[in-house]
Short mmCIF file of C-alpha atoms in Angstrom, two decimals:
data_model
loop_
_atom_site.label_atom_id
_atom_site.label_comp_id
_atom_site.label_asym_id
_atom_site.label_seq_id
_atom_site.Cartn_x
_atom_site.Cartn_y
_atom_site.Cartn_z
CA MET C 107 16.61 34.07 -11.05
CA SER C 108 17.35 34.77 -7.36
CA ARG C 109 19.54 32.45 -5.31
CA HIS C 110 16.64 31.61 -3.00
CA ARG C 111 14.40 30.73 -5.89
CA GLY C 112 17.15 28.56 -7.34
CA GLN C 113 17.60 26.82 -4.00
CA ARG C 114 13.87 26.13 -3.75
CA ARG C 115 13.89 24.71 -7.25
CA SER C 116 16.89 22.55 -6.40
CA SER C 117 15.16 21.31 -3.25
CA ARG C 118 12.03 20.41 -5.21
CA LEU C 119 14.17 18.55 -7.73
CA ASP C 120 15.85 16.66 -4.86
CA ASP C 121 12.44 15.59 -3.60
CA ARG C 122 11.30 14.52 -7.06
CA LEU C 123 14.46 12.51 -7.69
CA GLU C 124 14.05 10.80 -4.33
CA ALA C 125 10.41 10.02 -5.12
CA LEU C 126 11.36 8.66 -8.55
CA ASN C 127 13.99 6.40 -7.01
CA GLU C 128 11.46 5.19 -4.44
CA ALA C 129 8.99 4.40 -7.22
CA ARG C 130 11.71 2.52 -9.10
CA GLU C 131 12.61 0.47 -6.02
CA LEU C 132 8.96 -0.36 -5.36
CA ALA C 133 8.54 -1.44 -8.98
CA GLU C 134 11.53 -3.81 -8.93
CA GLY C 135 10.37 -7.27 -9.92
CA VAL C 136 6.94 -5.95 -10.92
CA LEU C 137 7.42 -3.77 -14.00
CA PRO C 138 9.46 -4.68 -17.10
CA ALA C 139 13.23 -4.43 -16.75
CA GLU C 140 13.42 -2.09 -19.76
CA ALA C 141 11.30 0.57 -18.04
CA LEU C 142 13.25 0.25 -14.80
CA SER C 143 16.55 0.42 -16.65
CA ALA C 144 15.51 3.63 -18.40
CA VAL C 145 14.53 5.19 -15.07
CA TYR C 146 17.77 4.08 -13.47
CA GLY C 147 19.62 5.76 -16.33
CA VAL C 148 17.85 9.04 -15.59
CA LEU C 149 18.67 8.77 -11.88
CA ASP C 150 22.30 7.94 -12.62
CA ARG C 151 22.69 10.85 -15.05
CA ALA C 152 20.99 13.19 -12.62
CA ALA C 153 23.29 12.18 -9.77
CA SER C 154 26.35 12.59 -11.97
CA ARG C 155 25.28 15.92 -13.49
CA ARG C 156 24.36 17.45 -10.13
CA SER C 157 27.70 16.49 -8.66
CA LEU C 158 29.46 18.53 -11.35
CA SER C 159 29.61 22.25 -12.08
CA ARG C 160 26.26 23.98 -11.72
CA GLU C 161 27.78 27.20 -12.99
CA HIS C 162 27.95 25.86 -16.54
CA THR C 163 25.23 25.17 -19.07
CA VAL C 164 26.03 22.63 -21.77
CA VAL C 165 24.37 23.36 -25.13
CA GLY C 166 24.58 20.61 -27.73
CA PHE C 167 24.19 21.27 -31.47
CA PHE C 168 22.59 18.23 -33.13
CA GLY C 169 21.79 17.76 -36.78
CA ALA C 170 21.87 15.58 -39.85
CA THR C 171 24.54 15.46 -42.53
CA GLY C 172 24.36 18.58 -44.69
CA SER C 173 22.16 20.54 -42.27
CA GLY C 174 24.90 23.15 -41.74
CA LYS C 175 25.20 22.32 -38.05
CA SER C 176 28.93 23.01 -37.81
CA SER C 177 28.59 26.16 -39.88
CA LEU C 178 25.90 27.46 -37.54
CA PHE C 179 28.06 26.47 -34.56
CA ASN C 180 30.92 28.60 -36.00
CA ALA C 181 28.54 31.47 -36.71
CA VAL C 182 27.18 31.50 -33.14
CA LEU C 183 30.73 31.23 -31.78
CA GLY C 184 31.93 34.07 -33.98
CA GLU C 185 34.99 32.21 -35.24
CA ARG C 186 35.70 29.16 -37.37
CA ILE C 187 36.84 26.25 -35.22
CA ALA C 188 34.50 23.46 -36.40
CA THR C 189 35.11 21.87 -39.79
CA ALA C 190 32.10 22.34 -42.03
CA ALA C 191 31.06 20.60 -45.24
CA ALA C 192 27.79 20.11 -47.06
CA THR C 193 27.88 16.54 -48.28
CA ARG C 194 29.60 14.31 -45.71
CA PRO C 195 30.03 14.10 -41.96
CA THR C 196 33.07 16.06 -40.93
CA THR C 197 32.66 16.14 -37.13
CA ASP C 198 34.33 12.95 -35.98
CA GLU C 199 34.14 13.68 -32.27
CA PRO C 200 32.49 16.29 -30.08
CA LEU C 201 34.07 19.72 -29.98
CA ALA C 202 33.49 22.09 -27.06
CA ALA C 203 33.61 25.89 -27.11
CA VAL C 204 33.90 27.02 -23.50
CA TRP C 205 33.17 30.35 -21.85
CA GLY C 206 34.39 30.11 -18.26
CA ALA C 207 37.06 27.44 -18.13
CA GLU C 208 37.17 27.15 -14.33
CA GLY C 209 35.22 24.09 -13.19
CA SER C 210 34.40 22.94 -16.71
CA GLY C 211 37.03 20.18 -16.86
CA PRO C 212 35.27 17.49 -14.77
CA LEU C 213 32.00 18.25 -16.54
CA LEU C 214 33.54 17.80 -19.98
CA ASP C 215 35.32 14.66 -18.78
CA TRP C 216 31.95 13.21 -17.76
CA LEU C 217 30.51 14.17 -21.14
CA GLY C 218 33.44 12.46 -22.83
CA VAL C 219 34.47 15.59 -24.77
CA ALA C 220 38.21 15.73 -25.27
CA ARG C 221 38.44 18.54 -27.85
CA ARG C 222 38.03 21.85 -26.03
CA HIS C 223 38.37 25.45 -27.17
CA LEU C 224 38.41 28.50 -24.92
CA ALA C 225 36.06 30.82 -26.76
CA PRO C 226 36.51 34.60 -26.84
CA PRO C 227 33.72 36.80 -25.51
CA VAL C 228 30.79 37.35 -27.87
CA GLU C 229 29.07 40.62 -27.11
CA GLY C 230 25.51 40.18 -25.95
CA PHE C 231 25.87 36.41 -25.82
CA ALA C 232 28.64 34.93 -23.66
CA ASP C 233 31.80 35.75 -21.73
CA GLU C 234 33.85 34.22 -18.91
CA ARG C 235 31.03 34.76 -16.43
CA SER C 236 28.38 33.12 -18.59
CA GLY C 237 29.49 29.53 -18.05
CA ILE C 238 28.14 28.47 -21.45
CA ILE C 239 29.59 25.43 -23.20
CA LEU C 240 28.64 24.86 -26.85
CA LEU C 241 29.13 21.35 -28.26
CA ASP C 242 29.42 20.60 -31.97
CA LEU C 243 28.43 16.93 -32.27
CA PRO C 244 28.73 14.28 -34.98
CA ASP C 245 25.83 13.93 -37.41
CA PHE C 246 23.07 11.75 -35.97
CA ASP C 247 22.58 10.01 -39.35
CA SER C 248 26.27 9.29 -39.85
CA THR C 249 27.15 5.96 -41.44
CA VAL C 250 29.84 5.57 -38.79
CA ARG C 251 28.32 3.63 -35.89
CA GLU C 252 30.49 5.34 -33.28
CA HIS C 253 29.21 8.75 -34.38
CA ARG C 254 25.57 7.77 -33.89
CA GLU C 255 26.36 6.20 -30.50
CA THR C 256 28.02 9.44 -29.40
CA VAL C 257 24.94 11.44 -30.41
CA GLU C 258 22.55 9.00 -28.66
CA ARG C 259 24.64 9.19 -25.48
CA LEU C 260 24.90 12.97 -25.38
CA VAL C 261 21.22 13.54 -26.18
CA GLY C 262 20.56 12.35 -22.64
CA MET C 263 23.43 14.27 -21.03
CA VAL C 264 23.55 17.84 -22.34
CA ASP C 265 21.51 20.56 -20.63
CA VAL C 266 20.13 22.28 -23.74
CA LEU C 267 19.45 20.64 -27.10
CA VAL C 268 19.66 22.70 -30.29
CA TRP C 269 18.38 20.75 -33.30
CA VAL C 270 19.70 22.18 -36.54
CA LEU C 271 17.32 21.33 -39.41
CA ASP C 272 17.47 22.17 -43.09
CA PRO C 273 14.62 22.80 -45.54
CA GLN C 274 15.28 19.57 -47.41
CA LYS C 275 15.28 17.09 -44.46
CA TYR C 276 13.41 18.84 -41.64
CA ALA C 277 10.64 16.21 -41.83
CA ASP C 278 13.00 13.22 -41.91
CA ASP C 279 11.36 10.31 -40.05
CA ALA C 280 14.68 9.12 -38.61
CA LEU C 281 15.09 12.48 -36.89
CA HIS C 282 11.55 12.79 -35.58
CA ALA C 283 10.90 9.18 -34.54
CA GLY C 284 14.39 8.48 -33.26
CA PHE C 285 15.24 11.73 -31.49
CA LEU C 286 12.61 14.48 -31.37
CA ALA C 287 9.51 12.49 -30.38
CA PRO C 288 11.20 10.99 -27.27
CA LEU C 289 11.99 14.55 -26.11
CA ALA C 290 8.31 15.35 -25.43
CA GLY C 291 8.09 17.28 -22.18
CA ARG C 292 11.54 18.81 -22.55
CA ASP C 293 10.29 21.85 -24.44
CA ALA C 294 11.93 24.33 -22.07
CA VAL C 295 15.44 23.11 -22.89
CA THR C 296 14.99 22.29 -26.58
CA LEU C 297 15.39 24.65 -29.55
CA ALA C 298 14.77 24.01 -33.22
CA VAL C 299 16.78 26.05 -35.75
CA LEU C 300 15.68 25.95 -39.37
CA ASN C 301 19.07 26.63 -41.04
CA GLN C 302 19.82 27.40 -44.69
CA THR C 303 16.76 29.60 -45.04
CA ASP C 304 18.71 31.43 -47.76
CA ARG C 305 17.80 28.50 -50.03
CA LEU C 306 14.10 29.26 -49.63
CA GLY C 307 12.15 31.94 -51.34
CA ALA C 308 10.46 34.55 -49.20
CA GLU C 309 7.08 33.08 -50.05
CA ASP C 310 8.12 29.49 -49.11
CA LEU C 311 9.60 30.16 -45.68
CA PRO C 312 6.27 30.62 -43.81
CA ASP C 313 4.93 27.35 -45.22
CA VAL C 314 8.05 25.41 -44.21
CA LEU C 315 8.00 26.93 -40.71
CA ALA C 316 4.28 26.11 -40.37
CA SER C 317 4.92 22.53 -41.50
CA LEU C 318 7.75 22.13 -39.00
CA ARG C 319 5.57 23.62 -36.27
CA SER C 320 2.81 21.10 -36.92
CA LEU C 321 5.29 18.22 -36.85
CA LEU C 322 6.70 19.32 -33.50
CA ASP C 323 3.25 19.91 -32.06
CA ALA C 324 2.18 16.42 -33.09
CA GLU C 325 5.15 15.01 -31.19
CA GLY C 326 4.27 16.82 -27.96
CA LEU C 327 6.86 19.58 -28.44
CA GLU C 328 4.44 22.50 -28.57
CA GLY C 329 6.69 24.68 -26.41
CA VAL C 330 9.82 24.32 -28.56
CA ASP C 331 10.87 27.60 -30.17
CA ILE C 332 11.66 27.52 -33.90
CA VAL C 333 14.32 29.98 -35.04
CA PRO C 334 14.87 30.52 -38.81
CA ALA C 335 18.50 31.27 -39.63
CA SER C 336 21.22 31.07 -42.26
CA ALA C 337 24.79 30.39 -41.19
CA LEU C 338 25.91 31.38 -44.69
CA THR C 339 24.38 34.85 -44.71
CA GLY C 340 24.33 35.40 -40.95
CA HIS C 341 20.58 35.95 -40.98
CA GLY C 342 18.99 34.79 -37.69
CA VAL C 343 22.32 34.01 -35.98
CA GLY C 344 21.65 36.72 -33.44
CA ALA C 345 18.22 35.21 -32.76
CA VAL C 346 19.85 31.82 -32.19
CA ARG C 347 22.27 33.39 -29.71
CA GLY C 348 19.40 35.12 -27.95
CA ALA C 349 17.36 31.92 -27.71
CA VAL C 350 20.31 29.97 -26.32
CA ARG C 351 21.09 32.73 -23.85
CA ARG C 352 17.48 32.85 -22.62
CA VAL C 353 17.43 29.12 -22.00
CA ALA C 354 20.83 29.20 -20.28
CA ALA C 355 20.03 32.27 -18.14
CA GLY C 356 20.47 31.76 -14.40
CA ASN C 357 22.31 28.47 -14.87
CA GLN C 358 19.02 26.63 -14.32
CA ALA C 359 18.89 24.83 -17.66
CA ALA C 360 20.50 21.71 -16.17
CA ALA C 361 17.91 21.60 -13.40
CA ALA C 362 15.10 22.20 -15.90
CA ARG C 363 16.44 19.43 -18.13
CA LEU C 364 16.67 17.02 -15.19
CA ALA C 365 13.18 17.98 -14.04
CA ALA C 366 11.87 17.18 -17.51
CA GLU C 367 13.78 13.88 -17.47
CA VAL C 368 12.22 13.00 -14.13
CA THR C 369 8.75 13.78 -15.47
CA ALA C 370 9.38 11.64 -18.56
CA ALA C 371 10.75 8.79 -16.41
CA ALA C 372 7.71 8.96 -14.15
CA ARG C 373 5.48 8.76 -17.22
CA THR C 374 7.46 5.74 -18.41
CA LEU C 375 6.83 3.97 -15.12
CA ALA C 376 3.18 5.00 -15.14
CA ALA C 377 2.72 3.67 -18.67
CA ALA C 378 4.42 0.38 -17.76
CA SER C 379 2.30 0.10 -14.62
CA GLY C 380 -1.09 0.98 -16.06
CA ASP C 381 -4.07 2.59 -14.37
CA GLY C 382 -6.32 1.19 -11.70
CA THR C 383 -6.73 0.73 -7.97
CA PRO C 384 -7.02 -2.68 -6.29
CA ALA C 385 -10.22 -3.34 -4.35
CA GLY C 386 -8.25 -4.46 -1.29
CA ALA C 387 -8.86 -7.10 1.36
CA SER C 388 -12.29 -6.38 2.81
CA PRO C 389 -13.34 -7.75 6.24
CA GLY C 390 -15.94 -9.90 4.51
CA SER C 391 -13.41 -11.53 2.18
CA VAL C 392 -11.03 -12.13 5.10
CA ARG C 393 -13.85 -13.77 7.05
CA ARG C 394 -14.78 -15.99 4.11
CA LEU C 395 -11.16 -17.04 3.67
CA ALA C 396 -10.90 -17.94 7.38
CA ASP C 397 -14.12 -19.95 7.21
CA GLN C 398 -12.93 -21.89 4.19
CA LEU C 399 -9.53 -22.55 5.75
CA SER C 400 -11.23 -23.68 8.97
CA ALA C 401 -12.96 -26.41 7.01
CA ALA C 402 -9.68 -27.32 5.34
CA ALA C 403 -7.98 -27.50 8.77
CA ASN C 404 -10.63 -30.00 10.02
CA VAL C 405 -11.88 -27.57 12.65
CA PRO C 406 -15.39 -29.14 12.67
CA LEU C 407 -13.81 -32.54 13.31
CA VAL C 408 -11.74 -31.17 16.19
CA VAL C 409 -14.74 -29.35 17.68
CA GLU C 410 -16.77 -32.55 17.66
CA ALA C 411 -13.86 -34.37 19.28
CA VAL C 412 -13.77 -31.73 22.03
CA ARG C 413 -17.50 -32.18 22.62
CA VAL C 414 -17.25 -35.99 22.86
CA HIS C 415 -14.10 -35.77 25.01
CA THR C 416 -15.74 -33.33 27.44
CA ARG C 417 -18.86 -35.47 27.73
CA ARG C 418 -16.77 -38.55 28.37
CA GLU C 419 -14.75 -36.73 31.01
CA ALA C 420 -17.89 -35.35 32.67
CA ALA C 421 -19.51 -38.77 32.75
CA ALA C 422 -16.33 -40.37 34.06
CA ARG C 423 -16.17 -37.91 36.95
CA THR C 424 -19.84 -37.48 37.78
CA GLY C 425 -21.30 -40.88 36.91
CA TRP C 426 -22.00 -43.86 39.21
CA PRO C 427 -18.48 -44.96 40.23
CA LEU C 428 -19.17 -48.66 39.71
CA ILE C 429 -20.03 -48.21 36.03
CA ARG C 430 -17.59 -45.44 35.13
CA TRP C 431 -15.30 -47.92 33.43
CA VAL C 432 -17.93 -48.31 30.72
CA ARG C 433 -17.24 -44.70 29.74
CA LYS C 434 -13.57 -45.52 29.18
CA VAL C 435 -14.33 -48.11 26.51
CA GLY C 436 -12.91 -46.86 23.19
CA ARG C 437 -10.11 -44.40 22.65
CA ASP C 438 -10.58 -40.73 23.51
CA PRO C 439 -11.23 -38.83 20.23
CA LEU C 440 -8.81 -36.05 21.21
CA ALA C 441 -6.13 -38.62 21.95
CA ARG C 442 -6.82 -40.21 18.58
CA LEU C 443 -6.20 -36.80 16.96
CA GLY C 444 -3.07 -36.19 19.03
CA LEU C 445 -4.63 -33.20 20.78
CA THR C 446 -4.79 -34.25 24.42
CA ARG C 447 -1.54 -32.34 25.03
CA THR C 448 -3.19 -28.99 24.30
CA GLY C 449 -3.82 -27.59 27.71
CA GLY C 450 -2.59 -24.49 29.44
CA THR C 451 0.52 -24.24 27.23
CA PRO C 452 0.24 -24.54 23.46
CA SER C 453 1.93 -27.47 21.79
CA ALA C 454 4.31 -27.10 18.88
CA SER C 455 3.83 -30.75 17.87
CA ARG C 456 1.89 -31.83 14.86
CA THR C 457 -1.54 -33.32 15.22
CA SER C 458 -2.73 -36.71 14.01
CA LEU C 459 -5.40 -35.11 11.86
CA PRO C 460 -5.74 -36.73 8.46
CA PRO C 461 -3.57 -35.05 5.83
CA PRO C 462 -5.46 -32.94 3.31
CA SER C 463 -6.80 -34.89 0.40
CA PRO C 464 -6.36 -33.65 -3.18
CA ALA C 465 -9.93 -32.35 -3.05
CA GLU C 466 -9.25 -30.45 0.19
CA ARG C 467 -6.05 -29.00 -1.25
CA ALA C 468 -8.00 -27.90 -4.29
CA ARG C 469 -10.57 -26.21 -2.03
CA THR C 470 -7.77 -24.46 -0.12
CA ASP C 471 -6.19 -23.28 -3.37
CA ALA C 472 -9.56 -22.08 -4.60
CA ALA C 473 -10.16 -20.18 -1.34
CA VAL C 474 -6.79 -18.42 -1.54
CA ARG C 475 -7.19 -17.72 -5.23
CA GLY C 476 -10.67 -16.32 -4.71
CA PHE C 477 -9.44 -14.06 -1.94
CA ALA C 478 -6.52 -12.82 -4.06
CA ASP C 479 -8.78 -12.25 -7.07
CA ALA C 480 -11.21 -10.20 -5.00
CA ALA C 481 -8.42 -8.17 -3.37
CA SER C 482 -6.66 -7.48 -6.69
CA GLU C 483 -9.83 -6.57 -8.58
CA GLY C 484 -9.25 -3.29 -10.41
CA ALA C 485 -5.47 -3.34 -10.03
CA PRO C 486 -3.25 -2.78 -13.11
CA GLY C 487 -1.97 -5.98 -14.70
CA PRO C 488 1.57 -6.12 -13.25
CA TRP C 489 0.35 -5.26 -9.76
CA ARG C 490 -2.50 -7.75 -9.94
CA ALA C 491 0.10 -10.40 -10.72
CA LEU C 492 2.13 -9.27 -7.69
CA ILE C 493 -0.91 -9.49 -5.39
CA ARG C 494 -1.80 -12.96 -6.62
CA SER C 495 1.81 -14.08 -6.31
CA ALA C 496 1.90 -12.85 -2.69
CA ALA C 497 -1.16 -14.95 -1.91
CA ARG C 498 0.28 -18.02 -3.66
CA GLU C 499 3.51 -17.88 -1.67
CA GLY C 500 1.57 -18.09 1.59
CA ARG C 501 -0.67 -20.83 0.22
CA ASP C 502 2.27 -23.23 -0.03
CA ARG C 503 2.83 -22.97 3.74
CA LEU C 504 -0.80 -23.16 4.79
CA SER C 505 -1.10 -26.90 5.37
CA ASP C 506 1.68 -27.09 7.98
CA ALA C 507 0.81 -23.72 9.49
CA LEU C 508 -2.84 -24.68 9.99
CA ASP C 509 -1.91 -28.03 11.53
CA LEU C 510 0.48 -26.36 13.98
CA ALA C 511 -2.16 -23.73 14.78
CA VAL C 512 -4.67 -26.43 15.68
CA ALA C 513 -2.05 -28.28 17.71
CA GLY C 514 -1.12 -25.10 19.55
CA THR C 515 -4.68 -24.06 20.42
CA ASP C 516 -5.77 -24.50 24.03
CA LEU C 517 -8.86 -26.69 23.69
CA GLY C 518 -9.42 -26.91 27.43
CA ALA C 519 -8.83 -30.65 27.40
CA ARG C 520 -7.39 -30.65 30.92
CA ARG C 521 -9.88 -28.30 32.50
CA ARG C 522 -12.55 -29.62 34.84
CA ALA C 523 -15.85 -27.91 35.57
CA TRP C 524 -16.29 -26.84 39.19
CA TRP C 525 -19.41 -28.95 39.64
CA TRP C 526 -17.64 -32.11 38.54
CA GLY C 527 -15.81 -32.28 41.88
CA LEU C 528 -18.99 -31.68 43.86
CA ALA C 529 -20.91 -34.32 41.93
CA ASN C 530 -18.01 -36.71 42.27
CA ALA C 531 -18.00 -36.24 46.07
CA VAL C 532 -21.75 -36.92 46.24
CA GLN C 533 -21.37 -40.00 44.07
CA TRP C 534 -18.64 -41.39 46.24
CA LEU C 535 -20.69 -40.56 49.37
CA ALA C 536 -23.61 -42.45 47.84
CA LEU C 537 -21.33 -45.36 47.02
CA VAL C 538 -19.89 -45.39 50.55
CA THR C 539 -23.45 -45.32 51.88
CA ALA C 540 -24.44 -48.29 49.75
CA VAL C 541 -21.28 -50.18 50.63
CA GLY C 542 -21.84 -49.35 54.32
CA GLY C 543 -25.31 -50.86 54.10
CA LEU C 544 -23.90 -53.94 52.37
CA VAL C 545 -21.21 -54.35 55.01
CA TRP C 546 -23.83 -53.96 57.74
CA LEU C 547 -26.04 -56.60 56.21
CA GLY C 548 -23.04 -58.79 55.62
CA ALA C 549 -22.05 -58.48 59.23
CA LEU C 550 -25.54 -59.42 60.37
CA ALA C 551 -25.56 -62.36 58.00
CA GLY C 552 -22.16 -63.46 59.27
CA LEU C 553 -23.27 -63.37 62.88
CA GLY C 554 -26.34 -65.45 62.02
CA PHE C 555 -24.23 -67.92 60.08
CA LEU C 556 -21.91 -68.33 63.08
CA GLN C 557 -24.91 -68.84 65.41
CA LEU C 558 -23.91 -65.76 67.35
CA PRO C 559 -26.33 -63.31 68.90
CA VAL C 560 -27.60 -60.93 66.24
CA PRO C 561 -28.35 -57.46 67.51
CA GLU C 562 -31.69 -55.96 66.60
CA THR C 563 -31.51 -54.01 63.32
CA PRO C 564 -32.86 -50.47 63.42
CA ARG C 565 -35.85 -49.86 61.17
CA VAL C 566 -37.45 -46.89 59.57
CA GLU C 567 -41.08 -47.27 58.65
CA GLY C 568 -40.49 -50.98 58.92
CA TRP C 569 -37.51 -50.98 56.57
CA PRO C 570 -34.12 -52.16 57.88
CA VAL C 571 -31.64 -49.30 57.95
CA PRO C 572 -28.86 -51.30 56.17
CA THR C 573 -31.26 -52.05 53.36
CA LEU C 574 -32.28 -48.43 53.18
CA LEU C 575 -28.62 -47.43 53.04
CA ILE C 576 -27.98 -49.76 50.11
CA VAL C 577 -31.08 -48.62 48.22
CA ALA C 578 -30.47 -44.95 49.00
CA GLY C 579 -26.82 -45.13 47.85
CA ILE C 580 -27.62 -46.93 44.61
CA VAL C 581 -30.68 -44.86 43.77
CA THR C 582 -28.89 -41.59 44.63
CA GLY C 583 -25.88 -42.49 42.47
CA LEU C 584 -27.92 -43.62 39.49
CA ALA C 585 -30.40 -40.76 39.77
CA LEU C 586 -27.56 -38.25 40.04
CA SER C 587 -25.98 -39.72 36.90
CA VAL C 588 -29.24 -39.36 35.02
CA LEU C 589 -29.92 -35.87 36.32
CA LEU C 590 -26.41 -34.64 35.54
CA ALA C 591 -26.29 -36.07 32.00
CA PRO C 592 -28.01 -32.99 30.43
CA PHE C 593 -25.62 -30.70 32.31
CA ALA C 594 -22.69 -32.76 31.06
CA ALA C 595 -24.01 -32.46 27.50
CA LEU C 596 -24.48 -28.70 27.94
CA SER C 597 -20.97 -28.35 29.35
CA ALA C 598 -19.62 -30.34 26.40
CA ARG C 599 -21.43 -28.11 23.91
CA ARG C 600 -20.18 -24.95 25.61
CA ARG C 601 -16.61 -26.17 25.69
CA ALA C 602 -16.89 -27.23 22.04
CA ALA C 603 -18.21 -23.76 21.16
CA LYS C 604 -15.32 -22.15 23.01
CA ALA C 605 -12.89 -24.47 21.24
CA ARG C 606 -14.48 -23.51 17.91
CA ARG C 607 -13.95 -19.82 18.63
CA ARG C 608 -10.34 -20.39 19.64
CA LEU C 609 -9.63 -22.61 16.64
CA THR C 610 -11.30 -20.14 14.30
CA GLU C 611 -9.17 -17.36 15.75
CA ALA C 612 -6.04 -19.50 15.35
CA VAL C 613 -6.95 -20.24 11.73
CA ARG C 614 -7.71 -16.55 11.15
CA SER C 615 -4.27 -15.67 12.52
CA VAL C 616 -2.66 -18.13 10.11
CA ALA C 617 -4.69 -16.76 7.21
CA GLN C 618 -3.75 -13.24 8.28
CA ARG C 619 -0.04 -14.05 8.50
CA GLU C 620 0.33 -16.26 5.44
CA VAL C 621 -2.16 -14.76 3.00
CA VAL C 622 -3.89 -11.55 4.09
CA ASP C 623 -0.83 -9.62 5.31
CA PRO C 624 1.28 -10.42 2.21
CA VAL C 625 -1.64 -9.41 -0.02
CA ARG C 626 -2.15 -6.18 1.89
CA GLU C 627 1.58 -5.51 1.75
CA ALA C 628 1.49 -5.93 -2.05
CA ILE C 629 -1.51 -3.58 -2.24
CA GLY C 630 0.26 -1.10 0.02
CA ARG C 631 3.33 -1.37 -2.19
CA HIS C 632 1.23 -0.34 -5.16
CA ALA C 633 -0.25 2.57 -3.20
CA ARG C 634 3.22 3.76 -2.21
CA PHE C 635 4.34 3.40 -5.83
CA VAL C 636 1.46 5.55 -7.07
CA SER C 637 2.13 8.16 -4.38
CA ALA C 638 5.85 8.22 -5.23
CA LEU C 639 5.02 8.66 -8.92
CA GLU C 640 2.75 11.60 -8.11
CA ASP C 641 5.55 13.19 -6.11
CA ALA C 642 8.05 12.50 -8.89
CA ARG C 643 5.80 14.22 -11.41
CA GLY C 644 5.83 17.29 -9.20
#
């Protein structure tokens, strides 16, 4: 493999590892800890392996007691350094045969292999430039717990796995269920060697190989090569060397193994997550939520209070001045709700709106739950729980947030319509006119009472002007009050409608901040998780 091709492969692996880590971070607190822990283990091993020698390929020989694993290891090596026996485990700790000692030390330290042997060149297989490290490992079925733990640890750390099987125990369930089946997807860096073929007749070997092939295929290891060999007779040892050399060629086995690990880890996360896509927060569902929360926030009550307040204020400023006090009887509904402060600058104070009753709280909870259910429809189980949880967290803050939103909404309580001032001026002019007439008549009456000369009173069509002034002032004031009442009612309705729009917008902002945005963030988190998984799978 060329250097440039190797660099491209390394870069792709970098991207996939980064994507896998992103998926793991996004899944924190959502997927089971066991799945996340397994993925973290892959990431940790990948980081450690890639920081060590990339010029070496570590090949581990795994097998059961009596499979001839150590004998085959010696045969491939070309010299006897591993202790072999047929009936009991003889490999107490890993043994390394190294071609290319330079740079291998830190790698073997990380693997935890203390016993090391500098192997002589083997023609056609390995020399100092090959960078191949063969490991003879303890038996995976050893009765010694430490031996099995060593095998389980190194299964996830070596670059190439060579499983040495024998005709008697090649179908052992402990081997297949415990070790081979979990290696699905790692075909490119896994070899199966059927050792001790000298114990089989020529007519039996094809059947055993076919049986082993079917077992591996059933476990998702269709691409694993099966090499028949006999360490005792030397038959097939060359084929084993050739298979190992092909896998280790170009020093890309480690990258291939890590790529397979990343794929398997991504599948683990995908399986834990499940399939499905959430429906999302549609505009219609957001609007329904806002409408339901508006009712819970007593928006209709506040709107009606704005209407009554505006009509009172209009009547108090445009009505007949002498009877305006009647309009002041009773407390202003906005003042009763603690909302008269809401003018040009929003208030951060709480209102005096009645606290939500248990029934109203239940309606609020139902509204939030309904919104979350609709938004999470179709999502996989763990992510649906996350979406609902995001909505519930905001629900607990809704009561105070809605109250503050209402209190902070400019209801226009201090604004006055332009025509109020004009009508007020006319009313006061009419009142002054009437009072002027009264004063005039009073003056005339006073002069008569004091037996003083009374000047002649001007008349219009036979009516005394002072009397006309009084009648004109009173009639004008009262008529104006009657005529302006519909306009006051219309102004009150318009201001109430404007207040409704502003309150609805304020409630929608609260719903957006406390419920909709967290739900959309949870949905977006799932989308980013799915995208990261796709990238991790390559």
